[in-house]
Amino acid sequence: MKHVLPIMLALALEGAEPDAAQLNHMASRFARAELKADTAGLSSGDQRALVKLIEAARVVNSIYLDQMWNGNHALLAKLRADTSPLGKARLRYFWLNKGPWSELDDHAAFLAGVPHKKLPGANFYPPDMTKAEFEAWASKEATGFFTVITRDGGGHLAAVPYSKAYAKDLALCATLLQEAAALTENATLKKFLTLRAAAFLSDDYYASDVAWMDLDAPLDVTIGPYETYTDELFGYKAAFEAYVNVRDDQETSKLQFFANHLQEIEDNLPIDPKHRNPKIGATAPIRVVNEVFAAGDGSHGVQTAAYNLPNDERVVQEKGSKRVMLKNVQEAKFHSTLEPIARRMLAPSEQADLSFDAFFTHILAHELTHGIGPQRITVAGRDTTPRQEIKELYSAIEEAKADVCGLFMLQHLYDRGQLPRGPDTERRLYTTFLASAFRTLRFGLKEAHGRGMALQFNYLMDKGAFATGPGGTFRVDSGKIKSAVRALAGELLTIEATGDYAGAKRLLEHYAVLRPEIQRAFDKLKDIPTDIEPVYVTAEAIAPAREKP
Ligand code: ZN
């Protein structure tokens, strides 16, 4: 699953079809960003396999267009034929959204002659089908991930497996995956691609999901039907997506270094020692990669920066799940959104401390510290978990915990000389964290990350660890930040360790609120892009698309 952040920067669509200028304005909420990945280190077999995988991913775009709406392919052909400025603006915005509905505007249509909103069931169900009709009819097969519901000749509902519904595209995808499997020397990649090609034709994805968990290769690929967000009617149907990536060996070894120190961090967490876990469990695998190409459900609207898969419960129980972090996507977002935010929100003296390396290192630390702290707890003699006890408040508390424990972990490793630090390292870490707080807060306080960030921001302001600077800017007080982070980490960890729902509620009610300084910050950030529009320069150079976009 991936985090889908709600967006606050909606533009009202007034019913009339937007003109070229309006469409370009809507598209400008996505800053164009070139995505590059270094493929020179790949073996010659992998380089040739990469071409096949990019081609397979382009076929996934075709399947996803079909899944989104049954009019998409005809509409795309029409838009491609219109070379006027308006036609070009329409095509660009269509391609960004993979359909005629604007995701940032609550899926409102930006073209005439299409349903005024995206259909909740997309093209997974007949457009005239009601929920009640489906529920009265549905068999187990019909609620599965990998079938499309259609009407047969008699008008009755029928479940058609993906292998039949997308037969031509999936046969082509399977052939390309088999060709890539023959080219790569990596046994885990060969196995995944071979099994996934077979799954495209059999609709049985289990064995290939297991092989994906074992995939450990310089060329890293995720391709298939996965997430069910496009099916807003029932959330049953999996949309096709593809990510063709190259493993980032340097970041992967940094991650390994952190993983090797996790028990030590647990042993030093700022909580009552009786709550520390003497033997933490194995951590879920994390891969850091650079994205060469993404397609389908993996490339529309706000771009995916990390994903956790698979979703199949049987595979998760047996093999766990894996998190893939797209470093160059994070970097593109950093340059396009966080840098302009920092120019407005940080005091001039702090600007030079904004650092992508600090940003990404903290993201890695955040991910790993989800795995430490209280996991199994005892409340009034019952064996339970923080999630069960803190219920709907847990996500916000846990996200804030991972942020501050990530800072705590890095500080611990710097202080002990285990992680090298230069004269600016710590300042960069905290100042970059302060700037990134505004980026997260922009996504709103309804969502767990935004709520958890409001909690941290206001807490750290009240402790004097964040302070206001000239012209409504902010800065970090280096004399106060470390102890404040430690104190907040202690409070959050203790709430989790004791399953303290009332305590979580008190903390969130007091701190996770929209105070005037955050509101003023929002007002200053209105015109900053929400996200990026990826331009796949490496993929284009290696395997140029026959049709553009
Ligand atoms: Zn998290």
XYZ file of C-alpha atoms and ligand atoms in Angstrom:
550
model
C 0.000 0.000 0.000
C 1.094 3.537 -0.530
C 0.176 6.672 1.320
C -2.285 8.695 -0.678
C -2.237 12.160 0.741
C -5.340 14.321 0.501
C -4.684 17.505 -1.373
C -5.636 20.943 -0.178
C -4.826 22.911 -3.312
C -7.985 22.226 -5.296
C -9.027 24.634 -8.027
C -12.749 25.052 -8.526
C -13.900 23.843 -11.933
C -16.825 26.038 -12.886
C -18.561 23.659 -15.236
C -17.258 25.255 -18.445
C -14.434 23.495 -20.264
C -11.115 25.078 -19.229
C -9.141 26.834 -21.974
C -5.428 26.329 -22.694
C -4.309 28.940 -20.148
C -6.506 27.438 -17.427
C -5.305 23.937 -18.213
C -1.683 25.034 -18.103
C -2.357 26.708 -14.775
C -3.881 23.482 -13.458
C -0.926 21.501 -14.756
C 1.538 23.966 -13.192
C 0.633 22.518 -9.790
C 2.929 19.732 -10.960
C 6.464 21.009 -11.515
C 8.145 19.316 -14.477
C 11.002 17.232 -13.156
C 13.500 15.102 -15.032
C 13.922 11.637 -13.554
C 17.337 10.146 -14.162
C 18.919 6.959 -12.966
C 22.464 5.711 -13.416
C 22.276 2.533 -15.485
C 25.966 2.388 -16.405
C 26.701 -0.032 -13.579
C 24.249 -2.630 -14.906
C 25.575 -5.718 -16.680
C 25.069 -5.783 -20.438
C 22.365 -8.445 -19.975
C 20.530 -6.213 -17.479
C 20.876 -3.200 -19.776
C 19.136 -5.126 -22.538
C 16.537 -6.501 -20.095
C 15.868 -2.913 -18.981
C 14.722 -1.983 -22.512
C 12.216 -4.863 -22.466
C 10.938 -3.857 -19.025
C 10.375 -0.238 -20.064
C 8.433 -1.517 -23.082
C 6.374 -3.803 -20.824
C 5.655 -0.868 -18.503
C 4.349 1.160 -21.464
C 1.847 -1.641 -22.117
C 0.779 -1.278 -18.467
C -0.129 2.337 -19.272
C -2.475 1.009 -21.931
C -4.128 -1.455 -19.520
C -4.524 1.189 -16.841
C -6.177 3.631 -19.271
C -8.644 0.856 -20.031
C -9.240 0.151 -16.324
C -9.871 3.821 -15.604
C -12.580 4.428 -18.207
C -13.902 2.663 -21.293
C -13.688 5.891 -23.340
C -10.029 6.601 -22.482
C -8.318 5.063 -25.515
C -10.596 6.755 -28.049
C -10.243 10.061 -26.214
C -6.445 9.784 -26.120
C -6.337 9.143 -29.882
C -8.496 12.230 -30.446
C -6.320 14.400 -28.185
C -3.137 13.213 -29.903
C -4.537 14.282 -33.267
C -5.197 17.864 -32.062
C -1.922 19.792 -32.358
C -3.358 23.222 -31.423
C -2.126 24.828 -28.171
C -5.440 23.870 -26.560
C -5.116 20.289 -27.829
C -1.592 20.061 -26.453
C -2.632 21.454 -23.070
C -5.492 18.949 -22.942
C -3.231 16.033 -23.874
C -0.632 16.965 -21.259
C -3.194 17.244 -18.476
C -4.969 14.064 -19.601
C -1.694 12.163 -19.486
C -0.840 13.560 -16.042
C -4.176 12.259 -14.739
C -4.388 9.196 -17.019
C -7.942 10.261 -17.811
C -10.179 13.336 -18.312
C -10.671 13.994 -14.564
C -8.458 16.222 -12.463
C -7.271 14.365 -9.377
C -6.307 17.524 -7.495
C -9.840 18.848 -8.046
C -11.724 15.930 -6.578
C -11.764 14.122 -9.935
C -13.853 16.755 -11.728
C -13.897 16.524 -15.547
C -11.738 19.047 -17.413
C -13.091 18.054 -20.853
C -16.637 18.155 -22.229
C -18.397 15.002 -23.401
C -17.220 12.783 -20.532
C -18.913 11.912 -17.200
C -18.591 15.018 -15.000
C -16.715 12.978 -12.365
C -14.585 9.857 -12.460
C -16.914 6.856 -12.075
C -16.432 5.422 -8.554
C -16.168 1.897 -9.956
C -13.926 3.112 -12.813
C -14.156 0.571 -15.657
C -14.155 -2.432 -13.309
C -17.972 -2.623 -13.317
C -20.692 -1.762 -15.847
C -21.333 1.993 -15.574
C -25.069 1.400 -14.930
C -24.523 -1.178 -12.162
C -25.627 -0.262 -8.629
C -23.965 -1.472 -5.433
C -27.186 -3.284 -4.508
C -27.295 -5.142 -7.827
C -23.705 -6.288 -7.358
C -24.224 -7.357 -3.755
C -27.333 -9.367 -4.597
C -25.415 -11.228 -7.291
C -21.791 -11.345 -6.200
C -19.994 -14.650 -5.912
C -16.580 -14.977 -4.266
C -14.916 -14.813 -7.657
C -16.681 -11.547 -8.386
C -15.138 -9.802 -5.365
C -11.601 -10.967 -6.264
C -8.717 -8.668 -7.174
C -8.308 -9.924 -10.722
C -11.708 -9.903 -12.461
C -13.681 -7.266 -14.337
C -17.456 -7.266 -13.950
C -19.344 -6.966 -17.249
C -22.813 -7.716 -18.583
C -23.342 -10.819 -20.704
C -25.625 -10.978 -23.745
C -28.677 -11.310 -21.493
C -27.732 -8.243 -19.437
C -26.693 -10.373 -16.430
C -23.548 -9.547 -14.484
C -20.540 -11.729 -15.246
C -16.972 -11.867 -13.881
C -14.287 -11.869 -16.574
C -10.710 -12.677 -15.489
C -8.042 -10.055 -16.263
C -6.233 -12.566 -18.506
C -9.278 -12.457 -20.811
C -10.325 -8.830 -20.297
C -6.829 -7.539 -21.195
C -5.748 -10.576 -23.231
C -3.852 -8.761 -25.980
C -1.939 -6.367 -23.703
C -1.154 -9.066 -21.136
C 0.125 -11.475 -23.796
C 2.478 -8.734 -25.017
C 3.570 -7.936 -21.432
C 4.209 -11.616 -20.740
C 6.371 -11.959 -23.857
C 8.428 -8.878 -22.912
C 8.913 -10.184 -19.362
C 10.034 -13.574 -20.680
C 12.503 -11.852 -23.010
C 13.843 -9.789 -20.098
C 14.103 -12.957 -17.983
C 16.225 -14.563 -20.685
C 18.563 -11.540 -20.774
C 19.278 -10.968 -17.067
C 21.878 -13.046 -15.205
C 20.292 -12.370 -11.810
C 18.521 -15.542 -10.640
C 15.982 -13.747 -8.404
C 14.974 -11.381 -11.206
C 14.795 -14.215 -13.717
C 12.491 -16.120 -11.379
C 10.206 -13.182 -10.648
C 9.838 -12.210 -14.315
C 9.163 -15.785 -15.432
C 6.518 -16.343 -12.756
C 4.932 -12.929 -13.282
C 4.679 -13.561 -17.036
C 2.857 -16.818 -16.245
C 0.558 -15.002 -13.777
C -0.500 -12.532 -16.479
C -1.900 -15.515 -18.412
C -3.280 -17.549 -15.458
C -4.517 -14.812 -13.043
C -2.743 -16.676 -10.246
C -0.311 -14.142 -8.776
C 0.655 -15.947 -5.574
C 3.938 -17.583 -6.654
C 5.146 -14.436 -8.402
C 4.310 -12.294 -5.337
C 6.466 -14.650 -3.266
C 9.255 -14.369 -5.874
C 8.952 -10.561 -5.726
C 9.597 -10.680 -1.971
C 12.837 -12.586 -2.706
C 13.840 -10.266 -5.551
C 17.252 -8.764 -4.817
C 18.820 -7.491 -8.000
C 20.543 -4.410 -9.439
C 17.561 -4.109 -11.772
C 14.510 -3.860 -9.539
C 11.031 -4.146 -11.002
C 7.445 -4.144 -9.769
C 4.826 -4.855 -12.406
C 1.283 -6.163 -12.151
C -2.157 -5.513 -10.679
C -1.734 -4.275 -7.089
C -3.555 -1.354 -5.491
C -7.335 -1.103 -5.274
C -7.746 2.677 -4.805
C -8.995 3.170 -8.383
C -12.014 1.005 -7.464
C -13.722 3.528 -5.200
C -16.977 1.572 -5.342
C -15.830 -1.528 -3.436
C -12.018 -1.426 -3.306
C -11.902 -4.979 -4.703
C -10.227 -4.551 -8.069
C -6.487 -4.235 -8.507
C -5.166 -1.604 -10.907
C -2.117 -2.321 -13.057
C 1.060 -0.449 -12.256
C 4.742 -0.727 -13.096
C 7.923 0.630 -11.545
C 11.164 -0.073 -13.377
C 14.002 0.796 -11.007
C 17.740 0.538 -10.487
C 18.928 -0.360 -6.978
C 20.839 2.389 -5.120
C 23.714 0.467 -3.551
C 25.070 3.366 -1.492
C 21.755 4.092 0.240
C 21.083 0.397 0.613
C 24.310 -0.001 2.587
C 23.388 3.029 4.744
C 20.105 1.286 5.462
C 21.954 -1.889 6.420
C 24.146 0.126 8.777
C 21.046 1.540 10.501
C 19.447 -1.896 10.686
C 22.570 -3.235 12.389
C 22.266 -0.542 15.082
C 18.535 -0.824 15.764
C 18.859 -2.957 18.911
C 21.320 -0.445 20.323
C 18.864 2.391 19.627
C 16.045 0.392 21.269
C 18.278 -0.148 24.329
C 18.729 3.615 24.636
C 15.221 4.860 23.846
C 14.182 7.674 26.204
C 11.588 5.615 28.118
C 11.436 3.655 31.326
C 13.895 0.766 30.683
C 11.190 -1.769 31.570
C 9.390 -0.827 28.324
C 12.430 -1.502 26.128
C 12.454 -4.674 24.094
C 15.558 -6.797 24.853
C 15.265 -8.570 21.520
C 13.630 -6.675 18.672
C 12.148 -8.667 15.803
C 13.560 -8.874 12.305
C 12.875 -5.709 10.337
C 10.851 -5.775 7.132
C 13.061 -5.516 4.041
C 13.502 -2.051 2.556
C 15.011 -1.335 -0.858
C 16.251 2.049 -1.981
C 16.056 2.449 -5.739
C 16.044 5.083 -8.452
C 13.067 5.026 -10.757
C 13.750 4.772 -14.475
C 10.105 4.554 -15.494
C 6.721 4.272 -13.833
C 3.407 3.525 -15.481
C -0.293 3.030 -14.976
C -1.509 3.312 -11.411
C 2.119 4.058 -10.489
C 2.199 7.268 -12.497
C -0.788 9.591 -12.263
C -1.591 12.633 -10.157
C 0.614 12.905 -7.065
C 3.592 10.653 -7.755
C 4.424 7.656 -5.583
C 7.604 8.197 -3.518
C 7.545 4.816 -1.735
C 5.386 1.729 -1.735
C 4.761 -1.335 0.434
C 3.787 -4.545 -1.310
C 2.389 -7.096 -1.875
C -1.200 -6.703 -0.644
C -2.114 -10.401 -0.793
C -2.630 -11.383 2.879
C -1.432 -14.946 2.269
C 1.928 -13.709 0.999
C 2.202 -11.100 3.766
C 1.607 -13.761 6.450
C 4.126 -16.102 4.931
C 6.844 -13.721 3.728
C 5.996 -10.309 5.161
C 5.997 -7.267 2.918
C 8.698 -5.143 1.362
C 9.056 -1.388 1.197
C 10.552 0.195 -1.895
C 11.728 3.798 -1.645
C 12.154 5.786 -4.843
C 15.110 8.034 -4.061
C 15.221 10.102 -7.252
C 11.464 10.727 -7.017
C 11.951 11.961 -3.445
C 14.812 14.143 -4.691
C 12.694 15.630 -7.493
C 9.943 16.443 -4.993
C 12.548 17.944 -2.680
C 13.824 20.324 -5.373
C 10.388 21.211 -6.750
C 8.461 21.689 -3.513
C 10.669 21.683 -0.421
C 13.289 24.121 -1.739
C 10.737 26.836 -2.604
C 8.969 26.226 0.723
C 12.265 26.652 2.557
C 13.040 29.909 0.713
C 9.847 31.402 2.170
C 9.696 29.710 5.558
C 13.297 29.578 6.787
C 15.140 32.579 8.145
C 17.810 33.788 5.662
C 20.590 32.614 7.981
C 19.223 29.056 7.849
C 18.759 28.682 4.091
C 22.149 27.115 3.433
C 21.356 24.260 5.799
C 18.619 22.758 3.647
C 20.009 19.441 2.447
C 18.574 16.565 0.429
C 21.052 14.176 1.997
C 19.785 15.125 5.479
C 16.170 14.865 4.246
C 16.616 11.396 2.788
C 18.728 10.082 5.682
C 15.935 11.125 8.035
C 13.333 9.371 5.854
C 15.367 6.159 6.106
C 15.679 6.601 9.874
C 11.919 7.245 10.102
C 11.142 3.995 8.250
C 13.444 1.939 10.450
C 12.216 3.380 13.729
C 8.695 2.180 12.916
C 10.232 -1.195 13.789
C 11.416 -0.228 17.303
C 9.637 1.007 20.405
C 6.658 -0.800 21.939
C 5.220 -3.454 19.602
C 3.622 -6.037 21.963
C 2.381 -4.624 25.238
C 0.454 -5.712 28.335
C -2.472 -3.577 29.503
C -4.361 -4.677 32.658
C -3.018 -8.190 32.209
C -4.035 -8.405 28.552
C -1.594 -9.100 25.722
C -2.215 -6.416 23.155
C -0.600 -3.891 20.794
C -0.353 -0.091 20.800
C -2.505 -0.040 17.632
C -5.320 -1.969 19.317
C -5.285 0.267 22.376
C -4.833 3.676 20.754
C -7.207 2.837 17.900
C -7.968 5.644 15.435
C -5.360 7.906 17.047
C -2.571 5.371 16.612
C -1.462 6.318 13.076
C -0.834 9.973 13.935
C 1.005 9.032 17.164
C 3.071 6.371 15.382
C 4.030 8.679 12.488
C 5.133 11.376 14.951
C 7.012 8.729 16.937
C 8.895 7.579 13.808
C 9.840 11.192 13.002
C 11.225 12.081 16.425
C 12.748 8.647 17.041
C 14.414 8.970 13.626
C 15.979 12.246 14.777
C 16.875 10.643 18.104
C 18.519 7.689 16.361
C 20.675 9.850 14.076
C 21.721 12.089 16.985
C 22.661 9.011 19.002
C 24.826 7.676 16.157
C 26.496 11.091 15.639
C 27.177 11.495 19.361
C 28.890 8.125 19.539
C 30.919 8.751 16.413
C 29.299 5.771 14.697
C 28.035 7.975 11.905
C 30.474 10.585 10.618
C 29.422 14.184 11.137
C 30.847 17.395 9.793
C 30.474 20.840 11.394
C 27.101 21.374 9.655
C 25.612 17.871 9.844
C 23.371 18.356 12.882
C 22.207 21.833 11.897
C 21.288 20.490 8.467
C 19.334 17.609 9.947
C 17.144 19.770 12.195
C 16.728 22.709 9.812
C 15.768 20.389 6.945
C 13.305 18.680 9.273
C 11.782 22.080 10.124
C 11.349 22.955 6.430
C 9.885 19.540 5.649
C 7.335 20.070 8.437
C 5.620 22.717 6.289
C 5.539 20.396 3.307
C 3.811 17.689 5.360
C 1.428 20.156 7.032
C 0.234 21.324 3.609
C -1.337 17.912 3.090
C -3.801 18.686 5.861
C -4.465 17.698 9.444
C -7.022 15.005 8.620
C -4.330 12.649 7.432
C -2.042 10.793 9.892
C 1.249 12.306 8.668
C -0.130 15.866 8.713
C -1.707 15.383 12.127
C 1.460 13.832 13.522
C 3.473 16.716 12.110
C 1.185 19.386 13.608
C 1.671 17.670 16.960
C 5.464 17.813 16.590
C 5.593 21.336 15.192
C 3.503 22.908 17.956
C 5.207 20.888 20.684
C 8.650 21.948 19.471
C 7.483 25.583 19.159
C 6.204 25.511 22.742
C 9.540 24.129 23.923
C 11.355 26.916 22.098
C 13.144 24.360 19.883
C 11.564 25.972 16.800
C 11.452 29.738 16.952
C 10.139 32.527 14.768
C 12.643 34.569 12.776
C 12.410 37.762 10.711
C 9.400 38.249 8.382
C 7.328 35.326 9.642
C 10.142 32.845 9.031
C 11.261 30.068 11.342
C 14.535 28.713 12.658
C 15.818 25.957 14.893
C 17.197 26.779 18.362
C 20.185 24.445 18.425
C 20.464 24.742 22.206
C 16.947 23.379 22.756
C 16.126 21.035 19.886
C 17.866 17.878 21.137
C 16.273 17.829 24.575
C 12.855 18.739 23.114
C 13.025 15.882 20.592
C 14.036 13.525 23.396
C 11.176 14.694 25.592
C 8.588 14.280 22.837
C 9.955 10.859 21.877
C 9.622 9.878 25.538
C 6.003 11.025 25.729
C 4.982 9.243 22.530
C 6.795 6.025 23.405
C 5.247 5.974 26.867
C 1.752 6.434 25.416
C 2.415 3.445 23.145
C 4.022 1.336 25.871
C 1.059 1.812 28.209
C -1.627 1.752 25.486
C -2.751 5.105 26.843
C -5.696 6.146 24.644
C -6.667 9.052 26.916
C -3.087 10.323 26.887
C -2.920 10.138 23.091
C -6.182 12.046 22.865
C -4.989 14.766 25.258
C -1.714 15.210 23.391
C -3.377 15.393 19.962
C -6.157 17.706 21.132
C -3.622 20.092 22.567
C -0.970 20.040 19.829
C -2.344 18.589 16.570
C -4.242 21.750 15.754
C -4.055 24.522 13.199
C -2.529 27.414 15.096
C -2.304 30.903 13.527
C 1.391 30.545 12.649
C 0.683 27.419 10.589
C -2.286 29.093 8.899
C -0.116 32.111 8.018
C 2.487 29.736 6.607
C -0.126 28.075 4.375
C -1.147 31.460 3.010
C 2.464 32.110 1.981
C 2.805 28.757 0.234
C -0.312 28.750 -1.954
C 1.409 29.033 -5.326
C 4.152 26.478 -4.636
C 3.728 23.304 -6.703
C 1.915 20.446 -5.033
C 3.947 17.757 -6.723
C 5.962 16.864 -9.801
C 5.262 15.908 -13.395
C 7.920 13.285 -14.111
C 9.878 13.406 -17.356
C 11.552 10.033 -17.788
C 14.755 11.140 -19.494
C 16.758 7.964 -18.816
C 13.935 5.748 -20.087
C 13.495 7.930 -23.193
C 17.218 7.707 -23.951
C 17.313 3.914 -23.539
C 13.979 2.988 -25.090
C 12.330 5.908 -26.919
C 8.538 5.793 -26.948
C 6.953 5.333 -30.374
C 4.046 7.602 -29.439
C 4.250 10.636 -27.197
C 3.221 11.093 -24.516
Zn 5.871 6.416 8.555
